[in-house]
Amino acid sequence: MARTHDHPGEQAAHDPIRLLEIRDTPLSVDEIFRAVGDEAAGGIALFVGTVRNHDEGQDVGALGYSCHPSAQDEMRKVAEKVVAEFPVRALAAVHRVGELAVGDLAVVVAVSCAHRGEAFDACRKLIDDLKHQVPIWKHQRFSDGTEEWVGAC
């Protein structure tokens, strides 16, 4: 997508990647929202992934996330690709690891752009690519005693 800079306010931010982390503490939507604030942004798209109580017809009793030591570097590669493809003003992504309960926030990503359509598209690309490319694994334990590992976010 071509970037236009017809107005001085549209000039690219110095480093649009504002926050990228994998952490074992609860996530904050407000923190991520604040991280992508930008006066030249007319749209902010935010995605929140939560732990649900079921998966493929089974009741989820507990789950945990773990990651490969390279996961942080892979998150950066995904973020840099999104910034290169879309006119991103600011971008943030945080994924949680460790044991999570139903309802907990597992991942929060946000993107701000000059226009809403660009923000939606960039945010979707960000979460989809994080899910498929970053080595974070989910270990689900079902209420019937069975369990499974899922190969990505």
Coordinates of C-alpha atoms in Angstrom, one line a residue:
M1 CA 0.0 0.0 0.0
A2 CA 1.5 3.4 -1.0
R3 CA 2.0 5.9 1.7
T4 CA 1.0 9.5 1.0
H5 CA 2.3 12.4 3.1
D6 CA 0.2 15.3 1.8
H7 CA 0.0 16.9 5.3
P8 CA 2.9 17.3 7.7
G9 CA 0.9 15.4 10.3
E10 CA 1.0 12.3 8.1
Q11 CA 4.8 12.0 8.3
A12 CA 5.7 8.6 9.7
A13 CA 6.4 8.3 13.4
H14 CA 10.0 7.8 14.4
D15 CA 9.4 4.2 15.5
P16 CA 5.8 3.1 15.1
I17 CA 6.5 -0.2 17.0
R18 CA 5.7 1.1 20.5
L19 CA 5.3 -2.0 22.6
L20 CA 6.1 -5.7 21.9
E21 CA 6.2 -8.1 24.9
I22 CA 5.6 -11.6 26.0
R23 CA 4.8 -11.6 29.8
D24 CA 3.6 -13.8 32.6
T25 CA 1.5 -11.1 34.2
P26 CA -2.1 -10.0 33.5
L27 CA -2.5 -7.9 30.4
S28 CA -4.1 -4.4 30.2
V29 CA -6.2 -3.2 27.3
D30 CA -5.7 0.4 28.5
E31 CA -1.9 0.0 28.4
I32 CA -2.0 -1.2 24.8
F33 CA -4.6 1.5 23.8
R34 CA -2.4 4.2 25.3
A35 CA 0.7 2.8 23.5
V36 CA -0.8 3.4 20.1
G37 CA -2.1 6.9 20.7
D38 CA -1.1 9.3 18.0
E39 CA -2.4 12.7 17.1
A40 CA -2.3 11.9 13.4
A41 CA -4.3 8.7 13.8
G42 CA -7.9 8.9 12.8
G43 CA -8.5 5.2 13.6
I44 CA -7.3 2.7 16.2
A45 CA -8.1 -1.0 15.9
L46 CA -7.7 -3.2 18.9
F47 CA -8.0 -7.0 19.2
V48 CA -8.3 -8.8 22.5
G49 CA -8.0 -12.5 22.6
T50 CA -9.5 -14.2 25.7
V51 CA -9.5 -17.7 27.2
R52 CA -12.8 -19.3 26.4
N53 CA -14.5 -22.1 28.3
H54 CA -14.7 -24.5 25.3
D55 CA -12.9 -25.7 22.2
E56 CA -14.3 -27.9 19.5
G57 CA -17.2 -29.1 21.6
Q58 CA -15.1 -29.8 24.8
D59 CA -15.2 -27.9 28.1
V60 CA -11.9 -26.3 28.8
G61 CA -11.0 -26.5 32.5
A62 CA -7.5 -24.9 32.4
L63 CA -4.8 -23.8 29.9
G64 CA -1.4 -22.5 29.8
Y65 CA 0.8 -20.8 27.2
S66 CA 4.5 -21.3 26.7
C67 CA 6.9 -19.9 24.1
H68 CA 10.2 -20.6 22.5
P69 CA 13.1 -18.3 23.4
S70 CA 12.9 -16.8 19.9
A71 CA 9.3 -15.7 20.3
Q72 CA 10.1 -12.1 21.1
D73 CA 12.3 -11.8 18.0
E74 CA 9.6 -13.4 15.8
M75 CA 7.0 -10.9 17.2
R76 CA 9.3 -8.1 16.1
K77 CA 9.6 -9.5 12.6
V78 CA 5.8 -9.8 12.3
A79 CA 5.4 -6.2 13.6
E80 CA 8.0 -4.9 11.2
K81 CA 6.3 -6.6 8.2
V82 CA 2.9 -5.0 9.2
V83 CA 4.6 -1.6 9.5
A84 CA 6.1 -2.0 6.0
E85 CA 2.8 -3.1 4.4
F86 CA 0.4 -0.5 6.0
P87 CA 0.6 3.2 6.9
V88 CA 0.9 2.5 10.6
R89 CA 1.2 5.4 13.0
A90 CA 1.7 3.1 16.0
L91 CA 1.6 -0.6 16.8
A92 CA 1.6 -2.6 20.0
A93 CA 1.2 -6.3 20.8
V94 CA 1.5 -8.2 24.1
H95 CA 1.0 -11.9 24.6
R96 CA 0.7 -13.7 28.0
V97 CA 2.4 -16.9 29.0
G98 CA 1.9 -19.2 32.0
E99 CA -1.3 -20.5 33.5
L100 CA -4.5 -18.6 32.5
A101 CA -8.1 -18.9 33.7
V102 CA -11.3 -18.8 31.6
G103 CA -11.9 -15.1 30.8
D104 CA -8.2 -14.0 31.2
L105 CA -6.7 -11.9 28.4
A106 CA -4.2 -14.0 26.4
V107 CA -3.2 -11.5 23.7
V108 CA -3.9 -7.8 23.0
V109 CA -2.8 -6.1 19.8
A110 CA -3.5 -2.6 18.5
V111 CA -2.7 -0.5 15.5
S112 CA -3.3 3.2 14.8
C113 CA -3.5 4.6 11.3
A114 CA -4.7 7.8 9.7
H115 CA -7.9 6.0 8.6
R116 CA -10.1 3.3 10.1
G117 CA -9.9 0.9 7.1
E118 CA -6.2 0.8 7.2
A119 CA -6.2 0.4 11.0
F120 CA -8.7 -2.6 10.7
D121 CA -6.6 -4.2 8.0
A122 CA -3.3 -3.8 9.7
C123 CA -4.7 -5.0 13.0
R124 CA -6.1 -8.1 11.4
K125 CA -2.8 -8.8 9.6
L126 CA -0.9 -8.3 12.9
I127 CA -3.0 -10.8 15.0
D128 CA -3.3 -13.4 12.2
D129 CA 0.5 -13.3 11.5
L130 CA 1.3 -13.4 15.2
K131 CA -0.9 -16.5 15.6
H132 CA 0.7 -18.3 12.7
Q133 CA 4.3 -17.3 12.9
V134 CA 5.3 -16.7 16.5
P135 CA 6.3 -19.9 18.4
I136 CA 3.8 -19.7 21.3
W137 CA 2.0 -22.9 22.2
K138 CA -1.3 -23.4 24.1
H139 CA -1.7 -26.4 26.4
Q140 CA -5.4 -27.0 26.9
R141 CA -6.7 -29.3 29.7
F142 CA -10.3 -30.4 29.2
S143 CA -12.8 -31.1 32.0
D144 CA -13.0 -34.8 30.9
G145 CA -9.3 -35.2 31.8
T146 CA -7.9 -35.1 28.2
E147 CA -5.5 -32.5 27.0
E148 CA -3.9 -31.2 23.9
W149 CA -1.2 -28.9 22.7
V150 CA -2.0 -26.3 20.0
G151 CA 0.9 -25.3 17.9
A152 CA 0.5 -21.5 17.9
C153 CA -1.2 -18.7 19.7

